[in-house]
Amino acid sequence: MNFDLKNLDADLASLAKKGVTEFALHDSRFASDKNLLARFLKSAARLAPDVYYSIPVQAQVLDAETVGLLQNLFCSVDVIMRGEPFKKFFLDKKLFSKKAALLNNAGIVFGFLMDFALAQDDSVKGFRDRIDFALPLYPNHIDFEQLFSDKKEAKSTATFSSQDITWARDVAYAINVFYSMGRAVPWFNSVLKPLKIAPSKFFSDFAEWQRCNNCGYDARKKINEASHKEIEKMQVLFLEEKYCEKRLERLLPVAVDLVKVNGAFSRLEGEGEESELELNFNPDDLMSPAALDINSFEENVCMEGCRIKVFAASGGPDYKFLQ
C-alpha cells in the first residue's frame, strides 16, 4: 500500500476498517524525512493505534521527539545500516551507538537492516565489522533483505569475491536463524562473553554447523517454517558444542537455563504457548542482572534445581513451581 500524502489520514483510518493488525511501512520517503515521519506517527497513533507497525528509519532522523512519538505506538523500528550501490560505505559508529541507546532507554523494540557486497567498497572485513559492532547494541533482530529477494543481488568485486559472497550469505542466514528467529536478544551477549570470540566468528561457526547438519541456507524453506521451540533446540545443541570446545562445561547449566527460560516467556508472549521447564537455577536469579555475567553467576549463585510452569496470569506473564 502506497500512501498518498494528501490522503494520509484516510489511508491510515482504512487500516482499522479493513481489520489490518500488522503493517510494514516501505515508503522510503518517511525513513529519511523527520517531519514526514512525525506526521505519520501522530496520525497512526490517532487513527489506527491497535495496528502493529514495522517502521524503517535512517539513524539521522531518530531524536528525542521522534522516539517520544514512537512510544505512542505498538511498533518495531528498523534502523537502516545498509550500503548503496556504486557508493562508498561509511559506518558512523558513534551515531548508531547513540541512536541505539536512545531506543533502548525508551523501551522501543528495534533492529537493523543490513546487506553485504552492494556498496562499491564493501569487503568481508567491513561485513564482519558491522556485525561485531551491531550485536552488542542489543538489537531485537538483524534483517538481510538479500536473503529473501533477488532485487539486490550481490556481485563479486576486487574486495568481495564470489566465494566471499557465499560465506557472507551463509553468515547472514545464520544470524537470521540463531539470533532473529531464535529471539536471542535477552541472552546472546551474556552467553557469547565467556567464549571470548567475536559475534562474526560465532555466526560463521554456526553457519558451518548448519551446513554439517543440513539446516543451513540451502534448507531455508524447511528452517523458515520451524517453530521457535525447534530453533531453540538448535541453539542449545550448538552452544553445548561451543562451550565444550572451549572447556567451559561448568558454565553450560547457566547458559542453557538462560536460553530456555527466556524462550519460554517469549513463546508465551508471541504464541500464547505455556511451557513446563526443568531448570538448574531459580528463575528469579536467571532473569536478574546477575545473569549478565555468566562466570560471576556460576561462582556466586547456588544451584537450585526446579521445575516450573510459565503461564499467562491476570497481571501478565508469570511462572509457578511444580512438584
Short mmCIF file of C-alpha atoms in Angstrom, two decimals:
data_model
loop_
_atom_site.label_atom_id
_atom_site.label_comp_id
_atom_site.label_asym_id
_atom_site.label_seq_id
_atom_site.Cartn_x
_atom_site.Cartn_y
_atom_site.Cartn_z
CA MET A 1 0.00 0.00 0.00
CA ASN A 2 1.49 3.35 -1.04
CA PHE A 3 0.38 6.36 0.95
CA ASP A 4 -0.95 9.39 -0.83
CA LEU A 5 0.36 12.20 1.38
CA LYS A 6 -2.74 14.25 0.64
CA ASN A 7 -4.91 11.43 1.97
CA LEU A 8 -2.63 10.12 4.72
CA ASP A 9 -5.28 10.24 7.45
CA ALA A 10 -7.86 8.48 5.30
CA ASP A 11 -5.38 5.79 4.30
CA LEU A 12 -4.42 5.13 7.93
CA ALA A 13 -8.03 5.08 9.07
CA SER A 14 -8.71 2.43 6.42
CA LEU A 15 -6.28 0.04 8.13
CA ALA A 16 -8.56 -0.31 11.13
CA LYS A 17 -11.67 -0.56 8.94
CA LYS A 18 -10.08 -3.40 6.96
CA GLY A 19 -9.10 -5.26 10.12
CA VAL A 20 -5.36 -4.91 9.46
CA THR A 21 -3.36 -5.89 12.58
CA GLU A 22 0.19 -5.59 11.24
CA PHE A 23 1.60 -3.06 8.81
CA ALA A 24 5.12 -2.64 7.40
CA LEU A 25 5.94 0.83 6.13
CA HIS A 26 8.00 0.54 2.94
CA ASP A 27 7.71 4.11 1.66
CA SER A 28 11.32 5.38 1.68
CA ARG A 29 10.16 9.00 1.96
CA PHE A 30 9.21 8.50 5.61
CA ALA A 31 12.53 6.85 6.51
CA SER A 32 14.65 9.91 5.84
CA ASP A 33 12.32 12.86 6.41
CA LYS A 34 11.88 13.63 10.13
CA ASN A 35 8.89 15.90 9.65
CA LEU A 36 7.12 13.48 7.34
CA LEU A 37 7.79 10.60 9.73
CA ALA A 38 6.46 12.63 12.66
CA ARG A 39 3.29 13.34 10.73
CA PHE A 40 2.83 9.64 10.02
CA LEU A 41 3.45 8.63 13.66
CA LYS A 42 0.98 11.17 15.03
CA SER A 43 -1.73 10.10 12.57
CA ALA A 44 -1.09 6.39 13.16
CA ALA A 45 -1.41 6.80 16.94
CA ARG A 46 -4.65 8.73 16.50
CA LEU A 47 -6.35 6.76 13.73
CA ALA A 48 -5.02 3.19 13.95
CA PRO A 49 -3.44 2.72 17.40
CA ASP A 50 -4.09 -1.04 17.57
CA VAL A 51 -2.04 -1.87 14.46
CA TYR A 52 1.49 -3.22 14.91
CA TYR A 53 3.87 -1.15 12.79
CA SER A 54 7.27 -2.05 11.35
CA ILE A 55 8.96 1.24 10.57
CA PRO A 56 12.32 1.56 8.75
CA VAL A 57 14.23 4.74 9.54
CA GLN A 58 17.55 6.34 8.81
CA ALA A 59 19.52 6.76 12.03
CA GLN A 60 19.76 10.51 11.46
CA VAL A 61 16.01 11.08 11.97
CA LEU A 62 15.94 9.50 15.42
CA ASP A 63 15.90 12.08 18.18
CA ALA A 64 14.05 12.59 21.48
CA GLU A 65 10.96 13.96 19.73
CA THR A 66 10.72 11.09 17.23
CA VAL A 67 11.31 8.48 19.93
CA GLY A 68 8.61 10.09 22.05
CA LEU A 69 6.15 9.68 19.17
CA LEU A 70 7.22 6.08 18.65
CA GLN A 71 6.40 5.34 22.28
CA ASN A 72 2.75 6.05 21.48
CA LEU A 73 2.64 3.15 19.02
CA PHE A 74 2.84 -0.62 19.14
CA CYS A 75 5.81 -0.89 16.80
CA SER A 76 9.27 -2.09 15.86
CA VAL A 77 11.85 0.28 14.39
CA ASP A 78 14.22 -0.99 11.71
CA VAL A 79 17.33 1.19 11.67
CA ILE A 80 18.91 1.19 8.22
CA MET A 81 22.56 0.15 8.21
CA ARG A 82 22.96 -0.63 4.51
CA GLY A 83 25.29 0.37 1.75
CA GLU A 84 24.20 1.94 -1.51
CA PRO A 85 25.24 0.56 -4.92
CA PHE A 86 28.09 2.49 -6.56
CA LYS A 87 28.77 4.46 -3.36
CA LYS A 88 31.33 4.03 -0.61
CA PHE A 89 30.13 2.54 2.64
CA PHE A 90 30.56 4.71 5.72
CA LEU A 91 29.54 3.37 9.13
CA ASP A 92 29.19 6.15 11.69
CA LYS A 93 29.58 4.06 14.84
CA LYS A 94 29.16 6.99 17.18
CA LEU A 95 25.86 7.91 15.55
CA PHE A 96 24.44 4.38 15.59
CA SER A 97 25.55 3.78 19.20
CA LYS A 98 23.81 6.97 20.30
CA LYS A 99 20.58 6.15 18.48
CA ALA A 100 20.53 2.53 19.74
CA ALA A 101 20.94 3.80 23.32
CA LEU A 102 18.09 6.25 22.76
CA LEU A 103 15.78 3.46 21.59
CA ASN A 104 16.87 1.02 24.31
CA ASN A 105 16.38 3.59 27.07
CA ALA A 106 12.89 4.32 25.76
CA GLY A 107 12.00 0.63 25.69
CA ILE A 108 11.35 0.61 21.95
CA VAL A 109 11.89 -2.62 20.04
CA PHE A 110 14.38 -2.07 17.23
CA GLY A 111 16.54 -3.97 14.80
CA PHE A 112 18.98 -3.26 11.98
CA LEU A 113 18.51 -3.61 8.23
CA MET A 114 21.82 -4.80 6.75
CA ASP A 115 23.27 -6.04 3.48
CA PHE A 116 26.59 -7.21 2.04
CA ALA A 117 28.61 -6.68 -1.15
CA LEU A 118 26.40 -3.90 -2.50
CA ALA A 119 28.44 -0.76 -1.83
CA GLN A 120 31.39 -0.46 -4.20
CA ASP A 121 33.99 -0.68 -1.42
CA ASP A 122 32.32 -3.30 0.79
CA SER A 123 34.56 -6.12 1.95
CA VAL A 124 34.49 -9.19 4.16
CA LYS A 125 36.32 -7.19 6.82
CA GLY A 126 33.69 -4.45 6.62
CA PHE A 127 30.88 -7.01 6.84
CA ARG A 128 32.43 -8.61 9.92
CA ASP A 129 32.98 -5.21 11.46
CA ARG A 130 29.31 -4.26 11.08
CA ILE A 131 28.17 -7.49 12.72
CA ASP A 132 30.66 -7.15 15.58
CA PHE A 133 29.56 -3.56 16.12
CA ALA A 134 25.79 -4.17 15.89
CA LEU A 135 25.26 -7.16 18.18
CA PRO A 136 26.49 -5.52 21.43
CA LEU A 137 23.89 -2.77 20.87
CA TYR A 138 21.14 -5.29 21.69
CA PRO A 139 19.05 -5.12 18.50
CA ASN A 140 15.93 -7.25 18.65
CA HIS A 141 16.71 -8.58 15.17
CA ILE A 142 19.00 -8.10 12.18
CA ASP A 143 17.37 -8.44 8.77
CA PHE A 144 19.04 -9.04 5.41
CA GLU A 145 16.61 -8.40 2.57
CA GLN A 146 19.01 -10.16 0.19
CA LEU A 147 18.20 -13.49 1.80
CA PHE A 148 14.61 -13.29 0.62
CA SER A 149 14.73 -11.12 -2.51
CA ASP A 150 16.60 -11.16 -5.80
CA LYS A 151 16.14 -7.42 -6.24
CA LYS A 152 19.50 -6.64 -4.64
CA GLU A 153 21.81 -9.37 -5.87
CA ALA A 154 25.38 -9.09 -4.66
CA LYS A 155 28.07 -9.11 -7.35
CA SER A 156 31.71 -10.03 -6.89
CA THR A 157 34.31 -7.25 -6.78
CA ALA A 158 38.01 -6.89 -6.05
CA THR A 159 37.18 -6.68 -2.32
CA PHE A 160 34.29 -9.19 -2.21
CA SER A 161 34.81 -12.35 -4.25
CA SER A 162 32.03 -14.73 -5.22
CA GLN A 163 33.32 -17.11 -2.53
CA ASP A 164 33.20 -14.28 0.00
CA ILE A 165 29.61 -13.52 -1.03
CA THR A 166 28.57 -17.13 -0.42
CA TRP A 167 30.24 -17.01 3.00
CA ALA A 168 28.54 -13.70 3.89
CA ARG A 169 25.17 -15.03 2.72
CA ASP A 170 25.54 -18.10 4.96
CA VAL A 171 26.59 -15.98 7.93
CA ALA A 172 23.66 -13.62 7.35
CA TYR A 173 21.33 -16.60 7.30
CA ALA A 174 22.94 -17.95 10.48
CA ILE A 175 22.20 -14.62 12.18
CA ASN A 176 18.64 -14.73 10.89
CA VAL A 177 18.05 -18.20 12.33
CA PHE A 178 20.01 -18.17 15.58
CA TYR A 179 19.52 -14.55 16.61
CA SER A 180 16.38 -13.16 14.95
CA MET A 181 14.19 -16.25 14.63
CA GLY A 182 15.71 -17.57 17.86
CA ARG A 183 14.72 -14.39 19.77
CA ALA A 184 18.17 -14.34 21.34
CA VAL A 185 18.46 -10.65 22.21
CA PRO A 186 17.90 -11.03 26.02
CA TRP A 187 20.74 -13.51 26.46
CA PHE A 188 23.02 -13.52 23.42
CA ASN A 189 25.71 -11.12 24.64
CA SER A 190 25.81 -12.81 28.06
CA VAL A 191 26.22 -16.26 26.53
CA LEU A 192 28.80 -15.06 23.99
CA LYS A 193 31.09 -13.35 26.50
CA PRO A 194 32.65 -16.50 28.08
CA LEU A 195 33.53 -17.86 24.63
CA LYS A 196 35.81 -14.86 24.01
CA ILE A 197 35.06 -14.76 20.30
CA ALA A 198 33.57 -12.01 18.14
CA PRO A 199 29.91 -12.26 17.06
CA SER A 200 31.01 -12.65 13.41
CA LYS A 201 33.17 -15.64 14.35
CA PHE A 202 30.32 -17.16 16.37
CA PHE A 203 27.89 -16.90 13.46
CA SER A 204 30.47 -18.11 10.96
CA ASP A 205 30.88 -21.22 13.13
CA PHE A 206 27.12 -21.60 13.40
CA ALA A 207 26.80 -21.35 9.61
CA GLU A 208 29.31 -24.21 9.31
CA TRP A 209 27.36 -26.18 11.94
CA GLN A 210 24.18 -25.61 9.93
CA ARG A 211 25.82 -26.91 6.75
CA CYS A 212 27.04 -30.02 8.54
CA ASN A 213 23.56 -30.66 9.93
CA ASN A 214 21.62 -29.90 6.72
CA CYS A 215 19.83 -26.92 8.22
CA GLY A 216 21.60 -24.01 6.53
CA TYR A 217 20.75 -21.66 3.69
CA ASP A 218 20.12 -24.49 1.23
CA ALA A 219 17.48 -25.88 3.60
CA ARG A 220 15.95 -22.47 4.28
CA LYS A 221 12.43 -23.42 3.16
CA LYS A 222 12.26 -26.06 5.87
CA ILE A 223 14.03 -23.97 8.52
CA ASN A 224 11.95 -20.85 7.85
CA GLU A 225 8.88 -22.88 8.78
CA ALA A 226 10.41 -24.21 12.00
CA SER A 227 8.79 -23.35 15.32
CA HIS A 228 10.65 -21.30 17.91
CA LYS A 229 10.97 -24.39 20.09
CA GLU A 230 12.72 -26.19 17.21
CA ILE A 231 15.08 -23.24 16.73
CA GLU A 232 15.78 -23.27 20.47
CA LYS A 233 16.88 -26.91 20.25
CA MET A 234 19.40 -25.90 17.58
CA GLN A 235 20.65 -23.05 19.77
CA VAL A 236 21.19 -25.33 22.74
CA LEU A 237 22.96 -28.03 20.70
CA PHE A 238 25.33 -25.50 19.16
CA LEU A 239 26.06 -23.77 22.47
CA GLU A 240 26.83 -27.12 24.07
CA GLU A 241 29.32 -27.79 21.29
CA LYS A 242 30.98 -24.36 21.59
CA TYR A 243 31.19 -24.41 25.38
CA CYS A 244 32.69 -27.90 25.38
CA GLU A 245 35.13 -26.85 22.66
CA LYS A 246 36.30 -24.00 24.94
CA ARG A 247 36.28 -26.29 28.03
CA LEU A 248 33.55 -24.27 29.66
CA GLU A 249 31.30 -27.17 30.60
CA ARG A 250 30.83 -25.78 34.12
CA LEU A 251 29.03 -22.75 32.64
CA LEU A 252 26.67 -24.72 30.43
CA PRO A 253 23.89 -25.13 33.03
CA VAL A 254 23.67 -21.34 33.32
CA ALA A 255 23.80 -20.71 29.57
CA VAL A 256 21.21 -23.37 28.74
CA ASP A 257 18.87 -22.19 31.51
CA LEU A 258 19.06 -18.64 30.14
CA VAL A 259 18.07 -19.85 26.67
CA LYS A 260 15.23 -21.99 28.00
CA VAL A 261 13.63 -19.55 30.43
CA ASN A 262 13.78 -16.59 28.05
CA GLY A 263 12.50 -18.78 25.22
CA ALA A 264 9.53 -19.92 27.31
CA PHE A 265 8.50 -16.36 28.13
CA SER A 266 8.90 -15.28 24.50
CA ARG A 267 6.63 -18.11 23.31
CA LEU A 268 4.04 -17.17 25.91
CA GLU A 269 4.07 -13.61 24.66
CA GLY A 270 4.34 -14.42 20.95
CA GLU A 271 2.26 -17.56 20.54
CA GLY A 272 0.33 -17.72 23.83
CA GLU A 273 2.11 -21.02 24.45
CA GLU A 274 2.59 -22.18 28.04
CA SER A 275 5.70 -24.18 28.94
CA GLU A 276 6.99 -26.53 31.61
CA LEU A 277 10.74 -26.34 32.21
CA GLU A 278 13.42 -28.22 34.12
CA LEU A 279 15.95 -25.66 35.34
CA ASN A 280 19.21 -25.75 37.26
CA PHE A 281 18.69 -22.32 38.83
CA ASN A 282 15.89 -20.24 40.28
CA PRO A 283 14.11 -18.28 37.51
CA ASP A 284 14.30 -15.08 39.55
CA ASP A 285 18.09 -15.34 39.55
CA LEU A 286 18.21 -16.17 35.85
CA MET A 287 16.14 -13.12 34.95
CA SER A 288 18.08 -10.77 37.23
CA PRO A 289 21.03 -8.51 36.26
CA ALA A 290 23.31 -11.13 37.82
CA ALA A 291 22.85 -13.29 34.71
CA LEU A 292 24.56 -10.68 32.54
CA ASP A 293 27.89 -12.17 33.67
CA ILE A 294 27.70 -15.94 33.40
CA ASN A 295 31.11 -16.53 35.00
CA SER A 296 30.19 -14.50 38.08
CA PHE A 297 26.72 -16.04 38.17
CA GLU A 298 28.12 -19.58 38.22
CA GLU A 299 30.55 -18.69 41.01
CA ASN A 300 28.12 -16.81 43.25
CA VAL A 301 24.59 -18.16 42.68
CA CYS A 302 23.68 -21.50 44.21
CA MET A 303 22.19 -24.19 42.00
CA GLU A 304 18.54 -24.66 42.83
CA GLY A 305 17.18 -27.36 40.55
CA CYS A 306 13.48 -26.82 39.93
CA ARG A 307 10.58 -27.49 37.63
CA ILE A 308 8.38 -24.57 36.66
CA LYS A 309 5.38 -23.73 34.53
CA VAL A 310 5.36 -20.47 32.56
CA PHE A 311 1.80 -19.25 32.08
CA ALA A 312 -0.38 -16.21 31.43
CA ALA A 313 -1.75 -14.65 34.61
CA SER A 314 -4.17 -11.75 35.01
CA GLY A 315 -1.26 -9.42 35.70
CA GLY A 316 0.81 -10.67 32.76
CA PRO A 317 3.33 -13.46 32.15
CA ASP A 318 4.19 -15.44 35.28
CA TYR A 319 5.56 -18.77 36.47
CA LYS A 320 4.97 -21.19 39.31
CA PHE A 321 6.98 -24.03 40.77
CA LEU A 322 5.76 -27.56 40.11
CA GLN A 323 6.13 -30.53 42.41
#
